[in-house]
Amino acid sequence: MKKRIVIFEAEGGSDKWLDGHRKDTMPIVKSLKSKGWDAEVLFFRDEWHETIYGYVKDSFDAYISRINPGNLPNGEKIYFDTLRKLSDYGLTGMPHPDAMLNFGAKDALVKLASTDLVPDDTHAYYDIPHFKKTFPISLSYGERVLKQNRGSTGEGIWRIQIADEHTFQPGDTLPLNTKLKCTEAVDNHVEYHTLEAFMTFCEKYIVGDNGMLVDMRFMPRIKEGEIRILLVGDIPIFVVHKKPAEGGDAFSATLFSGAKYTYDDPEKWSDLVSLFLKSLPVISEKLGGFDIPLIWTADFMLDWDENKQDKYVLGEINCSCVGFTSHLDQGIQEKVADEVVKRVESRFA
Ligand SMILES: Nc1ncnc2c1ncn2[C@@H]1O[C@H](COP(=O)(O)OP(=O)(O)O)[C@@H](O)[C@H]1O
Ligand SMILES: [Mg+2]
């Protein structure tokens, strides 16, 4: 064991602070050092991939990935390949790139649809013909949300309502000229389209690397807010309650759209938190058997079960670039360092 950790960051971007790093990166480095470990931060550039691999493989026990793939100018391909090679060589990945892909992709919901965390009528479309054939039937069952896989700002996340004078029976195939009311989560703006025109517009979400559309039931209780748990490994750190702007068609919990955020202690949401912790083994099994991410979030919406009791529905997981800059004074960096040490030491135990 070398007791050395490398942290990868991307150069530049609005998430960086005065020292060029994410504001919560050097605090993690410091915490590791205070525990007698060493840590170094490296910037990843595609053209450096061989040099980075050569330098890192024999000098470090583990890597922490702190890059939003959207911040790499040429996408994540070479970066992820490099991380994969480092993991194959024996370094602990926090997280492994395939864990990032599996946990963070929107179709994680579909993989979890057989659990109590996600409604079982949640589907994914990976090709255009399947989308065009199935979505007109899916919509006959009620209001839906279509989610693109890329981005995390509510862009390409559409609430779809039928705005047609005709009514339909569940199981019908809606005609292509059915009128739809479409609200986008990025800013809650509304557009009216025919089903055919809207599905054609959505083709762009399906094409390209990791393209897909997830089709999920609309959860009306989103107006009571989205509930985000932030975790370090399996330790819940805080809960953010994000309430969409009041009124109209607003359903978005993003800050930009006007949602209000409140930070709570995990104890205030103990039902949800303990449900989630209990589900971790099945979540990691269904998402490919990887270790759970190091710093990550899970977002939930409220629903009712058959007995009219509160029930929580998973909306998405984020794990590729989660930070805790709002809580630096609370020593979360210590918990991160402890978790890192624990994971590496367990490999050598
Ligand atoms: N099934 C749903 N029912 C109601 N609202 C939803 C649903 N899925 C997403 N939303 C709303 O849309 C917002 C953006 O969707 P999300 O899946 O979090 O994508 P993003 O990656 O863009 O954050 C959420 O914060 C939530 O307010
Ligand atoms: Mg979100």
Short mmCIF file of C-alpha atoms and ligand atoms in Angstrom, two decimals:
data_model
loop_
_atom_site.label_atom_id
_atom_site.label_comp_id
_atom_site.label_asym_id
_atom_site.label_seq_id
_atom_site.Cartn_x
_atom_site.Cartn_y
_atom_site.Cartn_z
CA MET A 1 0.00 0.00 0.00
CA LYS A 2 1.42 3.37 -1.03
CA LYS A 3 -1.02 5.49 0.96
CA ARG A 4 -1.26 7.84 -2.02
CA ILE A 5 -4.43 9.03 -3.73
CA VAL A 6 -4.77 10.88 -7.02
CA ILE A 7 -7.69 13.21 -7.68
CA PHE A 8 -8.63 14.04 -11.28
CA GLU A 9 -10.13 17.38 -12.22
CA ALA A 10 -10.90 19.17 -15.49
CA GLU A 11 -9.21 22.50 -16.22
CA GLY A 12 -11.40 25.59 -16.06
CA GLY A 13 -15.18 25.76 -15.82
CA SER A 14 -17.58 27.60 -13.57
CA ASP A 15 -17.17 25.06 -10.77
CA LYS A 16 -13.57 26.18 -10.08
CA TRP A 17 -12.34 28.43 -7.29
CA LEU A 18 -9.40 30.87 -6.95
CA ASP A 19 -6.83 28.08 -6.77
CA GLY A 20 -8.09 26.52 -10.03
CA HIS A 21 -9.64 23.57 -8.19
CA ARG A 22 -13.13 22.81 -7.09
CA LYS A 23 -13.55 24.52 -3.79
CA ASP A 24 -13.95 21.25 -1.90
CA THR A 25 -10.98 19.48 -3.53
CA MET A 26 -8.04 20.86 -1.52
CA PRO A 27 -9.94 20.30 1.75
CA ILE A 28 -10.11 16.59 0.82
CA VAL A 29 -6.36 16.62 0.07
CA LYS A 30 -5.68 18.26 3.43
CA SER A 31 -7.82 15.77 5.30
CA LEU A 32 -6.02 12.86 3.67
CA LYS A 33 -2.65 14.40 4.58
CA SER A 34 -3.73 14.92 8.17
CA LYS A 35 -4.37 11.17 8.33
CA GLY A 36 -0.84 10.43 7.17
CA TRP A 37 -1.79 9.82 3.55
CA ASP A 38 -0.64 11.72 0.49
CA ALA A 39 -2.84 13.11 -2.26
CA GLU A 40 -2.20 14.89 -5.53
CA VAL A 41 -4.58 16.63 -7.92
CA LEU A 42 -4.02 16.16 -11.65
CA PHE A 43 -5.79 17.85 -14.52
CA PHE A 44 -6.90 15.48 -17.23
CA ARG A 45 -6.33 16.33 -20.90
CA ASP A 46 -6.93 13.83 -23.69
CA GLU A 47 -3.47 14.38 -25.17
CA TRP A 48 -1.88 13.57 -21.80
CA HIS A 49 -3.63 10.25 -21.33
CA GLU A 50 -0.54 8.06 -21.79
CA THR A 51 1.65 10.25 -19.60
CA ILE A 52 -1.05 10.29 -16.92
CA TYR A 53 -1.49 6.53 -17.05
CA GLY A 54 2.27 5.97 -16.84
CA TYR A 55 2.70 8.38 -13.95
CA VAL A 56 -0.30 7.26 -11.94
CA LYS A 57 -0.33 3.48 -12.23
CA ASP A 58 2.58 2.67 -9.94
CA SER A 59 2.44 5.70 -7.68
CA PHE A 60 -1.09 5.66 -6.30
CA ASP A 61 -3.49 3.21 -4.66
CA ALA A 62 -6.68 4.84 -5.87
CA TYR A 63 -8.18 7.64 -7.91
CA ILE A 64 -11.03 9.99 -7.13
CA SER A 65 -12.81 11.30 -10.22
CA ARG A 66 -14.09 14.87 -9.83
CA ILE A 67 -14.81 15.69 -13.47
CA ASN A 68 -18.18 16.49 -14.94
CA PRO A 69 -17.88 14.65 -18.27
CA GLY A 70 -19.61 17.64 -19.86
CA ASN A 71 -16.55 19.77 -18.94
CA LEU A 72 -14.13 17.73 -21.07
CA PRO A 73 -13.86 19.42 -24.47
CA ASN A 74 -13.90 16.15 -26.45
CA GLY A 75 -16.23 14.13 -24.24
CA GLU A 76 -15.44 11.44 -21.72
CA LYS A 77 -14.26 8.60 -23.97
CA ILE A 78 -10.47 8.87 -23.50
CA TYR A 79 -10.83 9.88 -19.86
CA PHE A 80 -13.03 6.90 -19.06
CA ASP A 81 -10.72 4.55 -21.00
CA THR A 82 -7.80 5.80 -18.92
CA LEU A 83 -9.69 5.28 -15.65
CA ARG A 84 -10.73 1.81 -16.78
CA LYS A 85 -7.08 0.91 -17.48
CA LEU A 86 -6.03 2.20 -14.05
CA SER A 87 -8.74 0.10 -12.41
CA ASP A 88 -7.67 -2.95 -14.42
CA TYR A 89 -4.12 -2.32 -13.25
CA GLY A 90 -5.33 -2.51 -9.66
CA LEU A 91 -6.19 1.01 -8.53
CA THR A 92 -9.44 1.49 -6.63
CA GLY A 93 -11.79 3.65 -8.69
CA MET A 94 -13.89 6.18 -6.84
CA PRO A 95 -15.99 5.74 -8.79
CA HIS A 96 -15.09 3.30 -11.57
CA PRO A 97 -16.15 4.89 -14.91
CA ASP A 98 -18.70 2.15 -15.56
CA ALA A 99 -20.19 2.78 -12.13
CA MET A 100 -20.49 6.45 -13.10
CA LEU A 101 -22.21 5.46 -16.32
CA ASN A 102 -24.52 2.94 -14.66
CA PHE A 103 -25.51 4.93 -11.57
CA GLY A 104 -25.66 8.31 -13.28
CA ALA A 105 -27.52 7.41 -16.47
CA LYS A 106 -31.23 8.09 -16.55
CA ASP A 107 -31.94 4.44 -17.42
CA ALA A 108 -30.76 3.48 -13.92
CA LEU A 109 -34.45 4.04 -13.18
CA VAL A 110 -35.44 1.33 -15.64
CA LYS A 111 -32.92 -1.07 -14.11
CA LEU A 112 -34.51 -0.36 -10.73
CA ALA A 113 -38.12 -0.55 -11.95
CA SER A 114 -38.50 -4.00 -10.41
CA THR A 115 -37.78 -2.55 -6.94
CA ASP A 116 -40.10 -0.45 -4.76
CA LEU A 117 -38.03 2.65 -5.53
CA VAL A 118 -39.29 3.18 -9.08
CA PRO A 119 -42.75 2.71 -10.68
CA ASP A 120 -42.77 -0.48 -12.74
CA ASP A 121 -44.15 1.29 -15.83
CA THR A 122 -40.84 3.13 -16.40
CA HIS A 123 -39.27 2.45 -19.81
CA ALA A 124 -36.25 3.51 -21.86
CA TYR A 125 -36.03 4.06 -25.60
CA TYR A 126 -32.65 3.51 -27.25
CA ASP A 127 -33.84 3.61 -30.86
CA ILE A 128 -36.24 5.86 -32.70
CA PRO A 129 -38.63 3.19 -34.11
CA HIS A 130 -39.19 1.70 -30.64
CA PHE A 131 -39.86 5.19 -29.23
CA LYS A 132 -42.34 6.05 -31.98
CA LYS A 133 -44.17 2.77 -31.62
CA THR A 134 -44.36 2.64 -27.83
CA PHE A 135 -44.68 6.23 -26.61
CA PRO A 136 -48.15 6.75 -28.25
CA ILE A 137 -49.40 3.80 -26.17
CA SER A 138 -47.58 4.75 -23.00
CA LEU A 139 -49.15 8.22 -23.04
CA SER A 140 -52.65 6.71 -23.15
CA TYR A 141 -52.13 5.67 -19.50
CA GLY A 142 -51.73 9.26 -18.32
CA GLU A 143 -49.32 12.12 -17.93
CA ARG A 144 -45.66 11.18 -18.56
CA VAL A 145 -42.20 12.67 -18.13
CA LEU A 146 -39.66 12.09 -20.91
CA LYS A 147 -36.05 12.42 -19.79
CA GLN A 148 -33.01 12.75 -21.96
CA ASN A 149 -29.78 11.28 -20.61
CA ARG A 150 -27.40 14.22 -21.01
CA GLY A 151 -27.10 17.31 -18.85
CA SER A 152 -28.46 17.88 -15.39
CA THR A 153 -30.24 21.21 -15.58
CA GLY A 154 -33.72 20.07 -16.54
CA GLU A 155 -32.92 20.59 -20.20
CA GLY A 156 -34.61 17.91 -22.29
CA ILE A 157 -36.78 16.82 -19.35
CA TRP A 158 -40.37 17.16 -20.58
CA ARG A 159 -43.68 16.83 -18.80
CA ILE A 160 -46.20 15.64 -21.41
CA GLN A 161 -49.96 16.12 -21.04
CA ILE A 162 -52.66 15.38 -23.58
CA ALA A 163 -54.31 18.66 -24.69
CA ASP A 164 -56.74 17.13 -27.14
CA GLU A 165 -60.55 17.37 -27.33
CA HIS A 166 -60.66 13.57 -27.73
CA THR A 167 -60.38 11.30 -24.75
CA PHE A 168 -58.56 8.00 -24.87
CA GLN A 169 -58.70 4.66 -23.10
CA PRO A 170 -55.64 3.20 -21.40
CA GLY A 171 -53.93 0.94 -23.92
CA ASP A 172 -55.06 2.91 -27.00
CA THR A 173 -52.44 3.95 -29.52
CA LEU A 174 -52.84 7.72 -29.65
CA PRO A 175 -53.14 9.11 -33.19
CA LEU A 176 -50.14 11.06 -34.46
CA ASN A 177 -52.17 14.28 -34.66
CA THR A 178 -53.04 14.18 -30.93
CA LYS A 179 -52.37 17.60 -29.42
CA LEU A 180 -49.85 17.67 -26.56
CA LYS A 181 -48.92 20.21 -23.93
CA CYS A 182 -45.18 19.93 -23.26
CA THR A 183 -43.45 21.66 -20.31
CA GLU A 184 -39.64 21.63 -20.09
CA ALA A 185 -38.06 21.41 -16.62
CA VAL A 186 -35.19 23.76 -17.46
CA ASP A 187 -37.47 26.81 -17.06
CA ASN A 188 -41.04 25.42 -16.92
CA HIS A 189 -41.90 26.93 -20.32
CA VAL A 190 -44.83 25.39 -22.22
CA GLU A 191 -45.03 24.38 -25.88
CA TYR A 192 -47.92 22.81 -27.81
CA HIS A 193 -47.16 20.19 -30.44
CA THR A 194 -48.79 17.29 -32.20
CA LEU A 195 -47.59 13.91 -30.99
CA GLU A 196 -45.89 13.36 -34.33
CA ALA A 197 -44.01 16.68 -34.32
CA PHE A 198 -42.92 16.23 -30.72
CA MET A 199 -41.62 12.72 -31.26
CA THR A 200 -39.64 13.95 -34.27
CA PHE A 201 -38.19 16.76 -32.14
CA CYS A 202 -37.15 14.16 -29.52
CA GLU A 203 -35.09 12.08 -31.95
CA LYS A 204 -32.04 14.21 -31.07
CA TYR A 205 -32.11 12.87 -27.52
CA ILE A 206 -31.86 9.27 -28.73
CA VAL A 207 -29.07 9.54 -31.32
CA GLY A 208 -25.35 9.64 -30.40
CA ASP A 209 -23.23 8.25 -27.56
CA ASN A 210 -25.28 7.22 -24.54
CA GLY A 211 -28.41 8.67 -26.17
CA MET A 212 -31.72 7.50 -24.74
CA LEU A 213 -35.09 8.71 -23.51
CA VAL A 214 -36.57 7.48 -20.28
CA ASP A 215 -40.36 7.50 -20.12
CA MET A 216 -41.66 7.77 -16.57
CA ARG A 217 -45.02 8.42 -14.98
CA PHE A 218 -45.52 12.07 -13.96
CA MET A 219 -45.51 12.35 -10.16
CA PRO A 220 -48.02 15.08 -9.21
CA ARG A 221 -46.58 15.41 -5.71
CA ILE A 222 -43.44 16.93 -7.22
CA LYS A 223 -45.08 20.23 -6.25
CA GLU A 224 -44.31 19.31 -2.63
CA GLY A 225 -40.68 19.18 -3.66
CA GLU A 226 -37.83 16.95 -4.69
CA ILE A 227 -35.84 15.45 -1.83
CA ARG A 228 -32.12 14.99 -2.41
CA ILE A 229 -29.93 12.87 -0.13
CA LEU A 230 -26.20 13.59 -0.35
CA LEU A 231 -24.03 10.70 0.76
CA VAL A 232 -20.37 9.91 1.30
CA GLY A 233 -20.33 6.18 0.56
CA ASP A 234 -23.19 4.90 2.69
CA ILE A 235 -23.15 7.82 5.15
CA PRO A 236 -26.00 10.29 4.62
CA ILE A 237 -24.61 13.82 5.05
CA PHE A 238 -27.54 16.15 4.45
CA VAL A 239 -30.88 16.35 2.70
CA VAL A 240 -31.87 19.15 0.34
CA HIS A 241 -35.59 19.80 -0.03
CA LYS A 242 -36.15 21.52 -3.38
CA LYS A 243 -39.59 23.03 -3.87
CA PRO A 244 -40.59 24.02 -7.41
CA ALA A 245 -41.79 27.59 -8.02
CA GLU A 246 -45.47 28.07 -7.08
CA GLY A 247 -48.31 27.88 -9.55
CA GLY A 248 -48.91 27.23 -13.24
CA ASP A 249 -47.22 24.27 -14.78
CA ALA A 250 -44.05 24.52 -12.70
CA PHE A 251 -42.72 21.05 -11.89
CA SER A 252 -38.98 21.69 -11.97
CA ALA A 253 -36.77 21.47 -8.90
CA THR A 254 -33.79 23.18 -10.54
CA LEU A 255 -32.54 26.46 -8.99
CA PHE A 256 -32.62 28.25 -12.35
CA SER A 257 -36.35 27.56 -12.73
CA GLY A 258 -37.07 29.30 -9.42
CA ALA A 259 -37.22 26.34 -7.04
CA LYS A 260 -36.45 27.05 -3.35
CA TYR A 261 -33.85 24.96 -1.50
CA THR A 262 -33.82 24.06 2.19
CA TYR A 263 -30.99 22.04 3.78
CA ASP A 264 -32.06 19.56 6.43
CA ASP A 265 -30.44 17.06 8.75
CA PRO A 266 -30.85 13.48 7.49
CA GLU A 267 -32.72 12.75 10.77
CA LYS A 268 -35.56 14.95 9.57
CA TRP A 269 -36.11 12.50 6.71
CA SER A 270 -35.27 9.33 8.61
CA ASP A 271 -37.95 7.18 6.89
CA LEU A 272 -36.61 7.99 3.48
CA VAL A 273 -32.97 7.76 4.52
CA SER A 274 -33.35 4.36 6.16
CA LEU A 275 -35.36 3.06 3.21
CA PHE A 276 -32.58 4.17 0.90
CA LEU A 277 -29.77 2.71 3.02
CA LYS A 278 -31.63 -0.59 3.18
CA SER A 279 -31.88 -0.58 -0.62
CA LEU A 280 -28.17 0.02 -1.28
CA PRO A 281 -27.23 -3.65 -1.82
CA VAL A 282 -29.98 -4.19 -4.38
CA ILE A 283 -29.23 -0.84 -6.06
CA SER A 284 -25.58 -1.68 -6.52
CA GLU A 285 -26.43 -5.19 -7.71
CA LYS A 286 -28.96 -3.95 -10.31
CA LEU A 287 -26.57 -1.25 -11.49
CA GLY A 288 -23.74 -3.59 -12.36
CA GLY A 289 -22.30 -4.77 -9.04
CA PHE A 290 -19.91 -1.86 -8.53
CA ASP A 291 -19.04 -0.25 -5.20
CA ILE A 292 -21.40 2.61 -4.46
CA PRO A 293 -19.95 6.01 -5.44
CA LEU A 294 -17.76 8.04 -3.05
CA ILE A 295 -19.70 11.32 -3.09
CA TRP A 296 -23.16 11.09 -4.62
CA THR A 297 -26.79 12.14 -4.48
CA ALA A 298 -30.14 10.41 -4.90
CA ASP A 299 -33.27 12.47 -5.65
CA PHE A 300 -36.75 11.40 -4.62
CA MET A 301 -40.34 12.49 -5.16
CA LEU A 302 -43.35 11.73 -2.97
CA ASP A 303 -46.18 9.43 -4.00
CA TRP A 304 -48.97 7.57 -2.19
CA ASP A 305 -49.05 3.83 -1.75
CA GLU A 306 -52.27 1.77 -1.98
CA ASN A 307 -53.04 2.63 1.69
CA LYS A 308 -52.64 6.38 1.05
CA GLN A 309 -49.40 6.40 3.00
CA ASP A 310 -46.40 8.42 1.81
CA LYS A 311 -44.12 6.56 -0.51
CA TYR A 312 -40.85 7.71 -2.10
CA VAL A 313 -40.02 7.40 -5.77
CA LEU A 314 -36.46 7.70 -7.08
CA GLY A 315 -36.03 10.35 -9.80
CA GLU A 316 -32.31 10.22 -10.50
CA ILE A 317 -28.83 9.56 -9.12
CA ASN A 318 -25.84 11.88 -9.65
CA CYS A 319 -22.32 10.65 -9.01
CA SER A 320 -19.83 12.05 -11.48
CA CYS A 321 -19.15 15.48 -10.02
CA VAL A 322 -21.05 15.93 -6.76
CA GLY A 323 -19.59 18.51 -4.36
CA PHE A 324 -20.27 19.83 -0.89
CA THR A 325 -18.92 23.39 -1.09
CA SER A 326 -22.01 24.67 0.73
CA HIS A 327 -21.01 22.57 3.76
CA LEU A 328 -17.21 22.91 3.95
CA ASP A 329 -17.37 24.14 7.53
CA GLN A 330 -19.03 20.89 8.59
CA GLY A 331 -16.06 18.62 8.09
CA ILE A 332 -17.49 16.52 5.27
CA GLN A 333 -13.97 16.36 3.81
CA GLU A 334 -12.96 14.33 6.89
CA LYS A 335 -15.67 11.78 6.15
CA VAL A 336 -14.56 11.62 2.53
CA ALA A 337 -10.95 11.00 3.59
CA ASP A 338 -12.05 8.32 6.09
CA GLU A 339 -14.09 6.56 3.42
CA VAL A 340 -11.20 6.66 0.94
CA VAL A 341 -8.78 5.22 3.51
CA LYS A 342 -11.31 2.55 4.48
CA ARG A 343 -11.81 1.44 0.87
CA VAL A 344 -8.10 1.22 0.10
CA GLU A 345 -7.22 -0.48 3.39
CA SER A 346 -9.94 -3.08 2.88
CA ARG A 347 -8.19 -4.10 -0.33
CA PHE A 348 -5.00 -4.85 1.55
CA ALA A 349 -6.60 -6.40 4.63
N1 LIG B 1 -41.51 11.55 -12.98
C1 LIG B 1 -41.50 12.85 -12.66
N2 LIG B 1 -42.62 13.46 -12.18
C2 LIG B 1 -42.63 14.77 -11.85
N3 LIG B 1 -41.57 15.59 -11.99
C3 LIG B 1 -40.42 15.07 -12.45
C4 LIG B 1 -40.31 13.68 -12.81
N4 LIG B 1 -39.06 13.44 -13.23
C5 LIG B 1 -38.41 14.63 -13.15
N5 LIG B 1 -39.22 15.62 -12.69
C6 LIG B 1 -38.87 17.04 -12.45
O1 LIG B 1 -37.95 17.44 -13.47
C7 LIG B 1 -36.72 17.87 -12.88
C8 LIG B 1 -35.55 17.46 -13.74
O2 LIG B 1 -35.53 16.05 -13.90
P1 LIG B 1 -34.27 15.16 -13.52
O3 LIG B 1 -34.63 13.75 -13.76
O4 LIG B 1 -33.78 15.52 -12.17
O5 LIG B 1 -33.20 15.59 -14.63
P2 LIG B 1 -31.88 16.52 -14.59
O6 LIG B 1 -30.76 15.57 -14.84
O7 LIG B 1 -32.04 17.49 -15.71
O8 LIG B 1 -31.82 17.14 -13.22
C9 LIG B 1 -36.68 17.24 -11.51
O9 LIG B 1 -35.89 18.02 -10.64
C10 LIG B 1 -38.17 17.24 -11.12
O10 LIG B 1 -38.53 18.53 -10.63
MG MG B 2 -32.13 16.47 -11.36
#
